[in-house]
Coordinates of C-alpha atoms and ligand atoms in Angstrom, one line a residue:
M1488 CA 147.8 49.8 143.6
K1489 CA 149.7 50.5 140.4
L1490 CA 148.1 52.2 137.8
S1491 CA 149.4 49.6 135.6
R1492 CA 147.3 46.8 137.3
M1493 CA 144.6 48.5 137.6
I1494 CA 144.2 49.5 133.8
D1495 CA 145.8 45.5 132.8
Q1496 CA 142.0 44.1 132.3
L1497 CA 141.5 46.7 129.3
K1498 CA 142.1 45.8 125.9
L1499 CA 141.9 49.1 124.0
K1500 CA 144.4 52.3 125.7
R1501 CA 146.5 54.4 125.0
I1502 CA 148.8 56.0 127.7
T1503 CA 151.0 58.7 128.2
G1504 CA 152.9 58.9 131.9
D1505 CA 154.3 56.8 133.9
L1506 CA 152.2 53.9 134.6
E1507 CA 153.9 52.6 137.5
I1508 CA 152.6 55.3 140.3
D1509 CA 149.9 54.4 143.0
I1510 CA 146.9 55.1 142.7
S1511 CA 144.9 56.0 146.2
Q1512 CA 141.2 57.2 144.6
I1513 CA 139.6 56.5 141.3
E1514 CA 136.4 59.1 140.8
I1515 CA 134.0 60.1 138.7
D1516 CA 133.1 63.5 140.4
S1517 CA 136.5 66.3 139.8
R1518 CA 134.7 68.5 143.1
K1519 CA 135.4 64.9 145.0
I1520 CA 139.4 64.5 143.3
E1521 CA 141.9 64.1 146.4
P1522 CA 145.6 64.0 145.7
G1523 CA 147.2 60.5 144.5
G1524 CA 143.9 59.7 142.8
M1525 CA 143.1 59.1 139.0
F1526 CA 139.8 60.9 137.7
I1527 CA 137.8 59.6 135.4
C1528 CA 136.0 61.5 132.5
I1529 CA 132.5 60.5 131.9
T1530 CA 130.9 61.9 128.7
G1531 CA 127.5 62.1 130.4
F1532 CA 123.6 62.8 129.5
Q1533 CA 123.8 66.4 131.2
Q1534 CA 127.7 67.5 131.1
D1535 CA 130.8 65.8 129.7
G1536 CA 133.3 65.4 132.1
H1537 CA 136.1 65.6 130.4
Q1538 CA 136.0 69.9 130.6
Y1539 CA 136.3 68.7 134.5
A1540 CA 140.1 67.0 133.3
E1541 CA 141.7 70.7 134.4
E1542 CA 139.8 71.0 138.0
A1543 CA 140.7 67.0 138.9
I1544 CA 144.3 68.1 138.1
R1545 CA 143.6 71.3 139.9
N1546 CA 142.4 68.5 143.2
G1547 CA 145.7 66.8 142.9
A1548 CA 144.7 63.8 140.3
A1549 CA 148.1 61.9 139.3
A1550 CA 145.9 60.1 136.2
I1551 CA 143.0 60.7 134.3
M1552 CA 141.3 58.2 132.4
A1553 CA 139.8 60.1 129.5
E1554 CA 138.4 59.1 125.9
R1555 CA 140.0 61.8 124.0
F1556 CA 143.0 63.5 123.9
I1557 CA 143.3 66.2 126.8
P1558 CA 146.0 69.4 126.0
G1559 CA 147.1 70.9 128.8
V1560 CA 148.1 67.9 130.9
P1561 CA 151.1 67.9 133.0
P1562 CA 153.5 65.3 132.3
E1563 CA 153.9 64.3 135.5
V1564 CA 150.0 62.9 135.2
S1565 CA 149.3 59.9 133.4
L1566 CA 146.8 60.0 131.1
V1567 CA 145.2 56.8 129.8
I1568 CA 142.8 57.1 126.6
V1569 CA 140.0 54.2 126.2
P1570 CA 137.3 54.3 123.6
D1571 CA 134.5 54.3 126.3
T1572 CA 134.8 55.7 130.3
R1573 CA 131.9 54.2 130.8
R1574 CA 132.1 51.1 129.8
A1575 CA 136.1 50.5 131.2
L1576 CA 135.0 52.4 134.5
P1577 CA 133.3 49.1 136.2
I1578 CA 136.7 46.8 134.8
I1579 CA 138.4 49.5 136.5
A1580 CA 136.6 49.8 139.8
N1581 CA 136.7 45.8 140.1
A1582 CA 140.5 46.3 139.7
F1583 CA 140.8 49.2 142.3
Y1584 CA 138.6 47.5 144.8
D1585 CA 139.8 43.7 144.4
N1586 CA 137.2 42.1 142.8
P1587 CA 134.7 42.0 145.8
S1588 CA 132.4 39.9 143.7
C1589 CA 134.4 36.8 144.3
G1590 CA 134.1 37.2 148.5
L1591 CA 130.2 37.5 147.5
R1592 CA 127.1 35.7 146.2
L1593 CA 125.8 38.1 144.7
I1594 CA 122.4 37.9 143.5
G1595 CA 120.7 40.5 141.2
I1596 CA 117.5 41.2 141.0
T1597 CA 115.8 43.3 137.8
G1598 CA 112.0 43.7 136.4
T1599 CA 109.4 47.0 135.2
N1600 CA 108.5 46.1 139.4
G1601 CA 109.2 44.0 142.6
K1602 CA 112.7 44.9 142.9
T1603 CA 112.9 46.9 146.0
T1604 CA 110.3 44.4 147.8
T1605 CA 111.4 41.0 146.3
A1606 CA 115.2 41.8 147.0
H1607 CA 114.5 43.0 151.0
M1608 CA 112.2 39.6 151.3
V1609 CA 115.6 37.7 149.8
E1610 CA 118.0 39.5 152.3
H1611 CA 115.6 39.4 154.8
L1612 CA 114.8 35.3 154.3
L1613 CA 118.8 35.1 154.4
N1614 CA 119.4 36.9 157.8
A1615 CA 117.1 34.8 159.5
S1616 CA 118.1 31.7 159.0
G1617 CA 121.3 32.6 159.9
R1618 CA 123.6 33.9 157.2
N1619 CA 125.4 37.3 156.5
A1620 CA 123.4 38.9 153.5
G1621 CA 123.2 42.8 152.4
S1622 CA 121.5 44.6 149.8
V1623 CA 121.9 47.4 147.3
G1624 CA 118.4 49.2 145.8
T1625 CA 116.6 51.5 145.6
L1626 CA 116.7 52.4 149.5
S1627 CA 120.2 52.1 150.4
M1628 CA 123.1 50.3 150.5
T1629 CA 122.7 48.3 154.0
Y1630 CA 125.0 45.6 155.6
K1631 CA 124.0 45.4 159.3
D1632 CA 125.2 48.7 160.7
I1633 CA 126.5 49.6 157.8
Q1634 CA 123.8 51.9 156.1
E1635 CA 124.7 54.0 152.8
E1636 CA 122.5 56.5 151.0
A1637 CA 121.1 55.7 147.7
V1638 CA 121.2 58.3 143.9
N1639 CA 120.3 55.1 141.9
T1640 CA 118.6 51.9 142.1
T1641 CA 121.3 50.7 140.9
P1642 CA 124.6 52.5 142.1
D1643 CA 127.6 53.5 139.3
P1644 CA 130.3 50.8 139.1
L1645 CA 132.9 52.8 142.1
R1646 CA 129.7 53.1 144.5
L1647 CA 129.0 49.3 143.8
Q1648 CA 132.2 47.9 143.8
K1649 CA 133.6 49.8 147.3
F1650 CA 130.4 49.1 148.5
L1651 CA 130.3 45.2 147.7
R1652 CA 134.4 45.4 149.0
T1653 CA 133.5 46.9 152.5
I1654 CA 130.7 44.5 153.1
A1655 CA 132.9 41.8 152.2
N1656 CA 136.1 42.3 154.6
A1657 CA 132.5 43.3 156.9
G1658 CA 131.8 39.3 157.1
A1659 CA 129.0 39.8 154.5
E1660 CA 128.0 36.7 152.6
Y1661 CA 125.8 37.7 150.2
A1662 CA 124.6 41.0 148.4
V1663 CA 121.2 41.1 147.1
V1664 CA 121.8 43.6 144.2
E1665 CA 118.9 45.5 142.4
V1666 CA 119.8 45.9 138.6
S1667 CA 117.6 48.5 137.1
S1668 CA 117.2 48.7 133.4
H1669 CA 119.3 51.9 133.5
G1670 CA 122.0 49.8 135.2
L1671 CA 122.4 47.3 132.7
D1672 CA 122.4 49.5 129.5
M1673 CA 124.8 51.7 131.3
G1674 CA 127.2 48.4 132.3
R1675 CA 127.5 49.6 136.2
V1676 CA 126.6 46.1 137.1
L1677 CA 129.4 44.8 135.0
G1678 CA 132.2 44.0 137.7
C1679 CA 129.9 41.4 138.7
G1680 CA 129.7 37.9 138.6
F1681 CA 126.4 36.9 139.7
Q1682 CA 125.2 33.8 141.3
T1683 CA 122.0 34.2 141.1
A1684 CA 119.8 36.4 138.3
A1685 CA 115.9 37.1 138.9
F1686 CA 113.6 39.0 137.0
T1687 CA 109.9 40.1 138.3
N1688 CA 107.6 41.0 135.2
L1689 CA 108.2 43.7 132.2
A1690 CA 105.7 46.2 131.9
H1691 CA 105.2 50.1 130.5
D1692 CA 107.7 52.6 131.5
H1693 CA 111.0 54.4 130.8
L1694 CA 110.4 54.7 127.5
D1695 CA 111.6 57.7 127.5
Y1696 CA 115.3 56.0 128.2
H1697 CA 114.8 52.7 126.2
H1698 CA 112.3 54.6 123.7
H1699 CA 110.5 51.3 122.9
M1700 CA 109.1 48.2 124.9
D1701 CA 111.7 45.8 123.0
E1702 CA 114.8 48.0 123.7
Y1703 CA 114.0 47.6 127.1
R1704 CA 113.2 43.7 127.3
G1705 CA 116.4 43.7 125.7
S1706 CA 118.9 45.6 128.2
K1707 CA 117.3 43.3 131.1
E1708 CA 117.9 40.5 128.9
L1709 CA 122.6 41.5 129.6
L1710 CA 121.2 40.5 133.4
F1711 CA 120.7 36.6 131.8
S1712 CA 122.8 36.4 129.0
R1713 CA 126.1 36.8 131.1
L1714 CA 124.8 34.2 133.2
G1715 CA 126.0 30.6 132.9
N1716 CA 128.2 31.4 129.8
S1717 CA 131.2 29.4 130.9
V1718 CA 131.3 25.2 132.3
D1719 CA 132.5 26.7 136.0
D1720 CA 129.3 28.5 135.8
M1721 CA 127.2 25.2 135.4
Q1722 CA 125.3 26.2 139.3
K1723 CA 124.4 29.6 138.2
T1724 CA 120.4 29.7 138.1
A1725 CA 118.2 32.4 136.8
V1726 CA 114.9 32.5 138.4
L1727 CA 112.3 34.0 136.2
N1728 CA 108.1 35.0 136.7
G1729 CA 107.1 31.9 134.1
D1730 CA 103.6 34.1 133.9
D1731 CA 105.1 36.7 132.4
A1732 CA 105.9 37.0 128.3
A1733 CA 109.6 38.0 128.7
S1734 CA 110.2 35.4 130.6
A1735 CA 110.6 32.8 127.8
Y1736 CA 112.6 35.1 126.1
Y1737 CA 115.3 35.5 128.7
A1738 CA 115.2 31.6 129.4
K1739 CA 116.0 31.6 125.4
R1740 CA 119.2 33.7 126.0
T1741 CA 120.7 32.4 128.8
A1742 CA 123.3 29.3 129.3
A1743 CA 122.3 29.0 132.3
Q1744 CA 119.7 26.5 134.1
V1745 CA 116.0 28.3 134.5
V1746 CA 113.5 28.0 137.6
T1747 CA 109.9 29.5 137.4
Y1748 CA 108.1 30.8 139.5
G1749 CA 104.1 32.2 139.3
L1750 CA 100.6 30.7 139.6
G1751 CA 100.2 29.1 136.4
E1752 CA 100.5 25.2 136.3
D1753 CA 103.9 25.1 134.3
C1754 CA 106.0 26.9 136.3
H1755 CA 108.7 24.6 138.2
L1756 CA 107.6 26.8 142.0
R1757 CA 103.5 27.9 141.6
G1758 CA 101.2 29.6 144.3
I1759 CA 98.5 28.0 144.9
Q1760 CA 95.7 29.0 147.0
V1761 CA 95.7 32.4 147.1
E1762 CA 93.5 34.2 149.8
R1763 CA 93.6 37.1 151.4
A1764 CA 94.2 36.9 155.0
E1765 CA 93.4 39.1 157.4
Q1766 CA 96.3 41.4 157.6
G1767 CA 97.4 40.3 154.0
T1768 CA 97.5 37.0 152.0
R1769 CA 97.4 33.0 152.8
F1770 CA 99.2 30.9 149.6
T1771 CA 100.7 27.5 149.4
I1772 CA 104.5 27.3 147.4
Q1773 CA 103.8 24.0 145.9
T1774 CA 107.2 22.9 144.5
Y1775 CA 108.1 21.2 141.1
T1776 CA 108.4 17.7 143.3
G1777 CA 104.3 18.7 144.5
D1778 CA 105.3 19.4 147.9
Q1779 CA 103.2 21.9 149.1
Y1780 CA 104.4 24.6 151.8
P1781 CA 101.9 27.1 153.2
V1782 CA 102.2 30.9 154.2
V1783 CA 100.9 33.5 155.6
L1784 CA 102.1 36.1 154.1
K1785 CA 101.7 39.8 156.3
V1786 CA 102.1 42.2 152.9
P1787 CA 99.2 42.3 151.1
G1788 CA 98.7 42.3 147.3
L1789 CA 98.6 39.5 144.6
H1790 CA 101.7 41.4 143.0
N1791 CA 103.4 40.2 147.0
V1792 CA 102.2 37.4 146.4
Y1793 CA 104.7 36.8 143.7
N1794 CA 107.9 39.2 145.2
A1795 CA 107.7 36.3 147.9
L1796 CA 107.6 33.5 145.4
A1797 CA 110.8 34.8 143.3
A1798 CA 112.4 35.7 147.1
A1799 CA 110.7 31.5 147.5
A1800 CA 112.9 30.7 144.4
I1801 CA 116.1 32.5 144.8
C1802 CA 116.3 31.1 148.5
S1803 CA 115.9 28.2 147.4
C1804 CA 118.3 28.0 145.0
E1805 CA 120.6 29.3 147.6
G1806 CA 120.1 26.2 149.7
L1807 CA 117.7 27.4 152.2
S1808 CA 115.5 24.9 153.8
W1809 CA 112.1 25.3 152.6
D1810 CA 110.9 25.4 157.3
E1811 CA 113.8 28.4 156.4
I1812 CA 112.0 29.7 153.3
T1813 CA 108.8 30.0 155.1
R1814 CA 109.2 30.9 158.5
G1815 CA 111.6 34.0 156.4
L1816 CA 108.6 35.0 154.5
Q1817 CA 106.1 35.1 157.0
S1818 CA 108.3 37.3 159.6
F1819 CA 108.7 39.7 156.9
T1820 CA 106.9 42.9 157.4
G1821 CA 107.4 45.0 154.8
I1822 CA 109.6 48.0 153.4
S1823 CA 108.9 51.8 154.0
G1824 CA 106.8 53.4 151.1
R1825 CA 105.0 50.1 149.6
F1826 CA 101.4 50.1 150.7
E1827 CA 102.7 51.4 153.8
D1828 CA 100.2 52.4 156.1
V1829 CA 100.2 55.9 158.2
S1830 CA 96.6 56.3 159.3
T1831 CA 96.5 58.1 162.5
G1832 CA 94.1 56.4 164.2
Q1833 CA 90.8 57.9 162.4
D1834 CA 88.2 55.6 160.8
F1835 CA 89.8 55.6 157.6
N1836 CA 93.1 54.9 156.6
I1837 CA 96.1 56.7 154.5
T1838 CA 98.2 54.4 152.9
I1839 CA 101.3 55.6 150.7
D1840 CA 103.0 53.9 147.9
Y1841 CA 105.4 53.8 145.6
A1842 CA 104.0 53.1 142.9
H1843 CA 104.9 55.5 139.9
N1844 CA 103.9 53.3 136.6
P1845 CA 100.6 52.1 135.0
E1846 CA 101.2 47.9 136.1
G1847 CA 102.5 49.3 139.9
L1848 CA 99.9 51.9 140.3
K1849 CA 97.6 49.1 139.1
A1850 CA 98.9 46.6 141.8
A1851 CA 98.6 49.2 144.0
L1852 CA 94.7 50.1 143.7
L1853 CA 93.5 46.5 143.3
T1854 CA 94.7 46.0 146.7
A1855 CA 93.5 49.1 148.2
R1856 CA 90.5 47.7 146.9
E1857 CA 90.5 43.9 148.6
C1858 CA 91.8 45.5 151.8
T1859 CA 89.1 48.3 151.8
S1860 CA 85.2 48.2 152.7
G1861 CA 84.3 52.0 151.7
K1862 CA 85.4 54.4 149.3
I1863 CA 89.1 54.7 147.7
I1864 CA 90.7 57.8 147.0
C1865 CA 93.6 58.2 145.1
V1866 CA 96.6 60.8 145.5
M1867 CA 98.5 60.0 142.2
G1868 CA 101.2 62.6 140.3
C1869 CA 103.5 61.8 136.6
R1870 CA 107.1 63.1 137.0
G1871 CA 108.3 65.1 134.8
E1872 CA 111.3 64.7 132.0
R1873 CA 110.4 61.2 132.5
D1874 CA 108.2 59.0 130.0
R1875 CA 105.6 60.9 129.1
L1876 CA 103.8 58.2 127.2
K1877 CA 102.7 56.5 131.0
R1878 CA 100.4 59.9 131.9
P1879 CA 97.5 59.0 130.1
V1880 CA 97.6 55.5 131.3
M1881 CA 98.3 55.7 134.6
A1882 CA 95.4 58.8 134.9
G1883 CA 93.7 56.4 133.1
I1884 CA 93.6 53.2 135.8
A1885 CA 93.2 55.5 138.9
A1886 CA 90.1 57.3 137.4
D1887 CA 89.0 53.6 136.4
L1888 CA 90.0 51.8 139.6
A1889 CA 89.4 54.7 142.7
D1890 CA 86.3 55.7 143.8
G1891 CA 88.2 59.9 143.4
V1892 CA 91.2 60.9 142.4
V1893 CA 93.0 64.3 143.5
F1894 CA 95.6 64.4 140.2
T1895 CA 98.9 66.9 141.9
S1896 CA 102.7 66.3 141.6
D1897 CA 104.7 64.4 141.4
N1898 CA 108.1 65.1 141.1
V1899 CA 107.8 67.8 137.9
Y1900 CA 111.5 68.8 137.8
S1901 CA 112.0 71.4 135.0
E1902 CA 108.3 70.7 133.6
Q1903 CA 105.0 72.4 134.3
I1904 CA 102.2 71.3 136.2
E1905 CA 99.9 72.7 133.9
D1906 CA 101.3 70.5 130.9
I1907 CA 101.4 67.5 133.3
F1908 CA 97.9 67.4 133.6
L1909 CA 97.0 68.1 130.2
D1910 CA 99.0 65.0 129.1
M1911 CA 97.3 62.7 132.0
R1912 CA 93.6 64.2 130.9
Q1913 CA 94.6 62.8 127.8
G1914 CA 93.2 59.6 129.3
L1915 CA 90.6 60.3 130.6
S1916 CA 86.6 59.8 130.1
E1917 CA 83.7 62.5 131.0
Q1918 CA 83.0 60.1 134.1
H1919 CA 86.4 59.4 134.5
L1920 CA 86.5 63.8 135.0
S1921 CA 83.7 63.7 137.0
K1922 CA 84.9 61.6 139.4
S1923 CA 88.6 64.1 139.2
E1924 CA 89.9 67.0 140.9
F1925 CA 93.4 68.7 139.9
V1926 CA 95.2 70.4 142.0
A1927 CA 98.9 71.0 141.7
N1928 CA 100.2 71.7 145.2
R1929 CA 100.6 68.0 146.7
Q1930 CA 100.3 68.8 150.2
D1931 CA 96.7 70.5 149.5
A1932 CA 96.5 67.9 147.2
I1933 CA 96.5 65.3 149.7
L1934 CA 94.6 67.1 152.8
Q1935 CA 91.8 68.1 150.2
A1936 CA 91.7 64.3 149.8
I1937 CA 91.5 63.6 153.9
H1938 CA 88.2 65.4 153.9
S1939 CA 86.7 64.3 152.1
A1940 CA 87.4 60.9 153.4
N1941 CA 84.3 59.1 155.2
A1942 CA 84.6 56.2 158.0
G1943 CA 85.7 52.6 156.1
D1944 CA 87.7 54.7 152.6
R1945 CA 91.0 54.8 152.1
I1946 CA 93.7 57.2 150.9
L1947 CA 95.9 56.0 148.7
I1948 CA 98.8 58.1 148.0
T1949 CA 100.8 56.9 145.5
G1950 CA 104.4 58.1 143.5
R1951 CA 106.5 59.0 145.8
G1952 CA 106.8 56.0 149.0
H1953 CA 110.1 56.6 150.8
E1954 CA 111.0 59.7 148.9
K1955 CA 111.7 62.7 151.3
F1956 CA 112.2 64.8 148.7
L1957 CA 109.8 66.8 146.4
Y1958 CA 111.2 68.0 143.4
T1959 CA 109.6 72.0 142.1
S1960 CA 110.2 73.7 139.0
D1961 CA 111.8 76.0 141.7
G1962 CA 113.9 73.8 143.1
L1963 CA 114.3 70.7 145.3
Q1964 CA 111.6 70.6 148.3
Q1965 CA 111.9 68.8 151.7
M1966 CA 108.7 66.9 151.6
S1967 CA 107.3 63.2 152.3
D1968 CA 104.1 62.0 152.2
A1969 CA 104.1 60.1 155.7
D1970 CA 105.5 63.8 157.1
I1971 CA 102.8 65.6 155.2
V1972 CA 100.1 63.5 156.8
Q1973 CA 101.6 63.1 160.0
S1974 CA 102.1 67.1 160.2
H1975 CA 98.8 67.7 159.4
M1976 CA 96.4 65.0 160.9
V1977 CA 96.0 64.5 164.8
R1978 CA 96.9 61.1 166.1
V1979 CA 93.6 59.7 168.1
Ligands
UAG1122 C1 120.5 59.5 132.6 C2 120.9 58.5 134.1 O1 120.9 57.5 134.7 N1 122.2 59.5 134.6 C3 123.3 59.2 135.2 C4 124.0 59.2 135.4 O2 125.0 61.0 135.5 P1 125.9 61.1 133.8 O3 126.9 61.0 134.4 O4 124.9 61.7 132.3 O5 126.3 62.6 135.1 P2 126.1 64.2 134.5 O6 125.6 64.7 135.0 O7 125.4 64.4 132.8 O8 127.5 64.5 134.3 C5 128.9 63.9 133.3 C6 130.0 63.6 134.3 O9 130.8 64.8 134.9 C7 130.8 65.0 136.1 N2 131.1 66.0 136.4 C8 130.0 67.1 136.5 C9 130.2 68.2 137.9 C10 131.6 68.3 138.2 O10 131.8 70.2 138.4 N3 132.7 67.5 138.0 C11 132.4 66.6 137.4 O11 133.3 65.4 137.6 C12 130.3 64.0 136.5 O12 130.2 63.6 137.6 C13 130.1 62.7 135.5 O13 131.0 61.9 135.7 O14 125.3 59.0 136.1 C14 125.3 59.3 137.2 C15 126.2 58.0 138.3 O15 126.4 56.9 138.2 C16 123.7 58.9 137.5 O16 123.9 59.0 139.5 C17 122.6 59.6 137.2 O17 121.8 59.1 136.9 C18 120.7 60.1 137.2 C19 120.6 60.9 138.9 C20 119.1 59.6 136.9 O18 118.2 59.9 137.1 N4 119.0 58.0 136.5 C21 117.8 57.3 135.9 C22 117.2 57.4 135.1 C23 118.2 56.1 136.4 O19 119.2 55.3 136.3 N5 117.1 55.4 136.6 C24 117.3 53.7 137.3 C25 116.4 52.7 138.1 C26 115.3 53.5 137.8 C27 114.3 52.5 138.5 O20 113.7 50.9 138.2 O21 113.0 53.5 138.6 C28 118.5 53.6 138.6 O22 119.4 52.5 138.5 O23 118.5 54.5 139.4
ATP1123 N1 105.6 42.1 141.0 C1 105.3 43.4 141.1 N2 104.1 43.7 140.2 C2 103.8 44.4 139.8 N3 103.4 45.6 140.8 C3 104.3 45.9 141.6 C4 105.6 43.9 142.7 N4 105.8 44.8 143.4 C5 105.6 45.5 143.0 N5 104.8 46.0 142.8 C6 104.0 48.1 142.8 O1 105.3 48.1 142.3 C7 105.6 50.0 143.3 C8 106.6 49.7 144.0 O2 107.4 48.5 144.0 P1 109.2 48.7 144.1 O3 109.7 49.6 144.7 O4 109.1 46.5 145.1 O5 108.9 48.1 142.9 P2 110.7 48.2 142.1 O6 111.1 47.7 140.9 O7 111.7 48.6 143.0 O8 110.6 50.3 141.8 P3 111.7 51.0 141.6 O9 112.4 50.6 140.3 O10 110.9 52.3 140.8 O11 112.4 51.3 142.6 C9 104.8 48.9 144.5 O12 104.8 49.8 145.6 C10 103.9 48.4 144.6 O13 102.4 49.1 144.0

């Protein structure tokens, strides 16, 4: 594509060099630049991409986009200077991949918890009813047999727009995209035209990045404030959790039509008669006209009733019939690492769960209590280099709701586990400490919990869910919680 066409939509720019050169690739990593590509220098959180312009040129870059003049750029390499390359990136990516959102219906899901589960429920409902849907999120980017590894929950605009183009060309009609607050704040989805945007909940997390809950709430607002701003956008819908206080805030800030879901009486789509079923949860969806649709959900926990209601509301807005919605919900069997049973046939259960913030941990422990006749032994840790404030809160929740807790390491990154333990101890009373143990090595912690289990008990291993790597202070180690269990337990 001609450079001139790619940068056409950028308002503020200064250019030196030829505007009519063909650009064969856009890239933000100098190591991946191929001859004829354009390297975009990002001022990162760890490094300044501008220092890699020289390497990109050595690798054959035909153009450089930067935030400031870069000395030594040869005349045959075009230099485009913009005020903020991170903000320019989605516009460029959208142009380069020929506006993939135009050929797809995009559904965006944000919230502290439940994005992945809800997104996969929606994808499942759409595919089960014969629509062609792909998804983008924490687990991967997937459409039929196309699968790409996820680096972030919401990928950078290059990966995102490229994937959307690939699946649009492969016949996808829908893409269900998990939209993280980081993604919104960094403009990763600026090139996406969402038809429907949904909100699950707002709870304590990511205060290392957002500093304050108001700021965190404000970043998610961007998904809704950009919906329905023109006459053409009247069909757009904001699907909001009516039982979460933040929804009123988002409802005020969107021009799209608002549909609420939840258990509360005022919700447009209500979950009523919620009760535990043998394998999951039985409940009835009541629409605003009073129609009722019973559902038996195979995934347990009240939080999953909320996720199912969100998915039902989204799919109803997308035109699925109630028959398609209830059948799809009933055939949904869950996703990797979310309250996943990894038991090996012993007389106690072992479950892994991705809960890594206070609300998620509470949801996982309450669900465990619902499904367990014996004691609950929770294995948990808190991540290094992330929101320190949640450490004592999570430790307190674990010790309040479980019968025993083995505190251990999660991804500690460059921190020392003893420092993380110190933070967690702040949330523990004497009574809590009497049922707690601290075992730094995660594998030892899991095995210790297993050895302490009796018939009917459940070991709930939280924090890492589907993740296959553990980031220790010594580097990356291949280790999944499920593998630890499977490799040490004899299947009976
Ligand atoms: C803090 C943060 O979000 N950082 C994200 C950001 O990295 P960055 O731009 O700061 O990158 P950097 O490492 O400083 O490098 C700057 C630039 O130099 C370039 N570079 C670097 C080295 C080199 O040799 N050559 C080169 O060109 C890099 O490619 C980059 O363009 O942009 C990268 C590309 O888009 C992201 O992968 C990266 O996410 C990191 C891995 C991350 O951990 N992010 C978390 C906080 C995050 O975004 N999480 C949310 C979900 C949270 C949740 O809901 O649980 C998510 O959406 O994933
Ligand atoms: N609606 C919900 N409300 C509260 N907790 C939830 C909800 N849905 C899921 N959880 C809890 O959060 C954990 C993570 O769920 P899920 O992966 O669906 O959320 P997420 O928002 O995608 O998380 P992340 O952004 O961190 O990847 C689950 O394992 C469960 O313990």
